[in-house]
């Protein structure tokens, strides 16, 4: 309602990757200056990515597209540089380091929520060009759908892929039981504690059967006792349902307890 005039007629929505999906407002997007102003405004709203649908290409001339890209790239700040890393199948790797050293950026690059300006990211030999069901993400803030029950949240991935109700419910129930939330299937996120909400997030990521689990400080907002308990639970879950895990933390005890291997990052050049 309080959006500036240049953002009128643009419908916005959000997805699990904290990215903004925009549709409509085709005329406004045809002007590079207006487009950049809208992108800046959208980022100020807290979204870390803006996707312009391919269909809008018809409204953007090559010159306009080039102008937008060059202007935007000229504002890019180097966050991760000269990093070469290989993670083995079913390995539990921890990215450890202080704040603002690029840990979350690396998670987002693997997840396909952000794209590299140089170099490549591959998963199972395939270049990452966007989000995919082969990668599950668990965030520091749980990003659960507040209008869905525990069951609704956990089964969301298989449901969106067209898996039949009986199969996806059985699979969702398995992971709900695995994370210790049996009996809470019909509860909503606002009826759960912080630790329980993170369990839902872990179950939801596992239920989509990803090859790689990406965890961005998932226990960072929990109190110390709950955090220790969740670390133990995660270790048990991983032992039972092995996946390749890339886990971000700035807590050294957590890193040592969980990791097969620790990758140390620094914010110094």
XYZ file of C-alpha atoms in Angstrom:
269
model
C 0.000 0.000 0.000
C 2.853 2.394 0.763
C 4.909 1.268 -2.248
C 6.420 4.059 -4.366
C 4.682 4.864 -7.648
C 7.267 2.954 -9.693
C 6.243 -0.291 -7.974
C 2.499 0.002 -8.648
C 0.834 -2.923 -10.490
C 3.651 -5.305 -9.578
C 2.425 -8.350 -7.701
C 4.951 -9.775 -5.258
C 5.202 -12.995 -3.288
C 7.863 -14.892 -1.368
C 9.362 -18.368 -1.419
C 11.432 -20.492 0.969
C 14.711 -18.996 -0.273
C 13.773 -15.500 0.922
C 13.607 -14.551 -2.760
C 11.005 -12.323 -4.285
C 8.972 -13.428 -7.287
C 7.541 -10.507 -9.252
C 4.948 -10.447 -12.020
C 3.138 -7.696 -13.861
C 4.254 -4.092 -14.267
C 5.812 -4.881 -17.635
C 6.011 -1.271 -18.796
C 7.959 -0.157 -15.737
C 10.511 -2.934 -16.214
C 11.259 -1.643 -19.712
C 13.144 1.314 -18.262
C 16.591 0.393 -16.840
C 16.681 3.234 -14.316
C 13.217 2.321 -13.034
C 14.138 -1.361 -12.917
C 17.252 -0.716 -10.830
C 15.275 1.531 -8.481
C 12.714 -1.253 -8.021
C 15.410 -3.852 -7.389
C 17.007 -1.590 -4.763
C 13.649 -1.005 -3.101
C 12.860 -4.705 -3.061
C 16.226 -5.508 -1.470
C 15.583 -2.870 1.193
C 12.476 -4.865 2.069
C 14.768 -7.713 3.162
C 14.739 -9.986 0.116
C 18.146 -11.287 -0.952
C 17.253 -12.036 -4.566
C 15.006 -10.694 -7.259
C 13.859 -12.856 -10.143
C 12.572 -11.224 -13.298
C 10.515 -13.816 -15.265
C 11.914 -14.732 -18.681
C 8.608 -13.698 -20.234
C 9.520 -10.109 -19.486
C 12.399 -10.308 -21.961
C 9.944 -9.245 -24.636
C 9.600 -5.908 -22.874
C 13.361 -5.369 -22.524
C 15.547 -4.485 -25.488
C 19.087 -5.870 -25.623
C 20.376 -2.404 -24.767
C 18.060 -2.167 -21.766
C 19.010 -5.653 -20.518
C 22.711 -4.858 -20.919
C 22.317 -1.541 -19.122
C 20.524 -3.199 -16.213
C 23.105 -5.986 -15.905
C 26.126 -3.688 -16.133
C 24.709 -1.179 -13.668
C 23.785 -3.926 -11.202
C 27.083 -5.822 -11.529
C 29.015 -2.601 -10.988
C 27.485 -2.543 -7.484
C 28.473 -6.117 -6.649
C 30.736 -6.426 -3.623
C 33.222 -9.291 -3.576
C 32.179 -11.645 -0.785
C 33.874 -14.968 -1.580
C 37.133 -15.139 -3.504
C 39.476 -17.931 -4.562
C 37.533 -20.747 -2.893
C 37.872 -24.273 -4.245
C 36.100 -26.984 -2.293
C 34.949 -30.542 -2.920
C 32.511 -32.293 -0.584
C 32.268 -36.076 -0.769
C 29.052 -38.073 -0.813
C 27.505 -38.448 2.684
C 30.229 -36.254 4.213
C 29.272 -33.830 6.996
C 31.223 -30.646 6.265
C 31.073 -27.566 8.481
C 31.823 -24.074 7.194
C 33.227 -22.302 10.228
C 34.221 -18.696 10.638
C 33.308 -15.264 12.017
C 30.372 -13.183 10.853
C 30.463 -11.660 7.367
C 33.123 -14.036 6.029
C 30.903 -15.516 3.293
C 29.480 -18.658 4.945
C 25.851 -17.924 4.136
C 26.798 -16.736 0.662
C 28.434 -20.106 -0.014
C 25.290 -21.910 1.177
C 23.157 -19.713 -1.083
C 25.467 -20.375 -4.040
C 25.196 -24.140 -3.573
C 21.433 -23.824 -3.113
C 21.170 -21.798 -6.307
C 19.573 -18.863 -4.485
C 22.455 -16.673 -5.631
C 24.616 -17.101 -8.722
C 28.390 -16.827 -8.967
C 29.937 -13.949 -10.926
C 33.031 -16.092 -11.582
C 33.751 -19.820 -11.335
C 31.250 -22.673 -11.117
C 29.254 -24.610 -8.538
C 28.327 -28.212 -9.356
C 26.269 -30.833 -7.547
C 26.720 -34.431 -8.658
C 28.507 -33.178 -11.770
C 25.713 -30.815 -12.822
C 26.179 -27.051 -12.849
C 24.007 -25.190 -10.359
C 21.884 -22.632 -12.199
C 19.075 -22.219 -9.676
C 17.262 -23.971 -6.801
C 16.472 -27.673 -7.190
C 14.884 -30.587 -5.354
C 18.310 -32.249 -5.099
C 19.266 -29.666 -2.455
C 17.375 -29.119 0.786
C 17.890 -25.986 2.879
C 17.368 -25.483 6.621
C 17.568 -21.849 7.696
C 18.454 -20.081 10.927
C 14.919 -18.706 10.881
C 12.700 -21.690 10.213
C 10.784 -20.190 7.237
C 7.813 -22.476 7.906
C 4.448 -21.751 6.344
C 2.482 -20.303 9.287
C -0.835 -21.277 7.696
C 0.169 -24.972 7.369
C 0.255 -27.647 10.047
C 3.379 -29.662 10.810
C 2.187 -32.307 8.349
C 1.396 -29.657 5.733
C 4.859 -28.133 6.042
C 6.731 -31.437 5.939
C 4.816 -32.813 2.938
C 5.039 -29.560 0.986
C 8.001 -30.594 -1.208
C 6.608 -33.955 -2.373
C 3.148 -32.379 -2.805
C 4.526 -29.646 -5.080
C 6.263 -32.363 -7.130
C 2.958 -34.153 -7.681
C 3.540 -37.146 -5.375
C 0.238 -38.836 -4.539
C -1.290 -38.118 -1.131
C -0.879 -41.594 0.381
C 2.812 -41.854 -0.559
C 3.755 -38.341 0.557
C 1.814 -38.659 3.835
C 3.603 -41.909 4.684
C 6.964 -40.336 3.887
C 6.159 -37.163 5.836
C 5.008 -39.222 8.826
C 8.279 -41.177 8.765
C 10.351 -38.013 9.080
C 7.993 -36.433 11.619
C 8.498 -39.532 13.751
C 12.248 -39.469 13.080
C 12.620 -35.923 14.463
C 10.477 -36.770 17.496
C 7.325 -34.805 16.646
C 4.799 -37.643 16.559
C 1.530 -36.336 18.008
C 2.124 -32.807 16.679
C 1.139 -33.478 13.060
C -1.881 -31.150 13.258
C -0.176 -28.378 15.208
C 0.649 -25.029 13.616
C 4.118 -23.404 13.883
C 2.939 -20.787 16.398
C 1.988 -23.634 18.741
C 5.536 -25.060 18.754
C 8.716 -24.129 20.603
C 11.788 -22.887 18.738
C 13.463 -26.298 18.864
C 10.323 -28.031 17.620
C 10.015 -25.604 14.707
C 13.587 -26.385 13.685
C 12.762 -30.095 13.792
C 9.917 -29.407 11.387
C 12.363 -27.580 9.111
C 14.762 -30.535 9.163
C 11.947 -33.028 8.515
C 10.644 -30.899 5.646
C 14.068 -30.734 4.004
C 14.607 -34.503 4.373
C 11.095 -35.347 3.118
C 11.887 -33.944 -0.329
C 14.670 -36.558 -0.583
C 17.569 -34.217 -1.461
C 21.070 -35.458 -2.194
C 22.553 -32.508 -0.305
C 21.377 -30.875 2.929
C 22.386 -27.227 3.398
C 22.071 -25.881 6.934
C 22.686 -22.211 7.648
C 23.215 -21.846 11.423
C 19.951 -23.731 12.087
C 20.417 -23.650 15.867
C 21.760 -20.100 16.133
C 18.581 -18.652 17.681
C 18.075 -21.421 20.237
C 19.025 -21.282 23.904
C 22.155 -23.216 24.925
C 20.364 -26.266 26.370
C 18.026 -26.645 23.389
C 20.964 -26.132 21.031
C 22.950 -28.999 22.587
C 19.880 -31.238 22.432
C 19.289 -30.376 18.747
C 22.930 -31.088 17.886
C 22.580 -34.563 19.375
C 19.281 -35.105 17.552
C 20.774 -33.987 14.240
C 23.685 -36.393 14.669
C 21.253 -39.283 15.305
C 19.098 -38.324 12.307
C 22.139 -38.061 10.025
C 23.432 -41.464 11.149
C 20.072 -43.009 10.289
C 19.396 -41.036 7.074
C 22.810 -40.307 5.582
C 23.043 -37.305 3.280
C 25.803 -34.995 2.164
C 25.592 -32.091 4.609
C 27.094 -28.609 4.420
C 26.517 -26.936 7.766
C 27.283 -23.311 8.686
C 28.196 -22.237 12.209
C 30.340 -19.775 14.124
C 30.249 -21.970 17.250
C 33.486 -23.956 17.589
C 32.028 -26.605 19.926
C 29.181 -27.242 17.487
C 31.626 -27.502 14.587
C 33.878 -30.012 16.356
C 30.943 -32.127 17.567
C 29.162 -32.431 14.217
C 31.793 -32.299 11.503
C 33.684 -34.936 9.572
C 35.684 -32.008 8.223
C 35.801 -28.295 9.081
C 36.421 -25.616 6.449
C 37.792 -22.490 8.121
C 36.834 -19.200 6.490
C 38.142 -15.759 7.335
C 37.009 -12.252 6.473
C 40.596 -11.063 6.076
C 42.272 -10.886 2.656
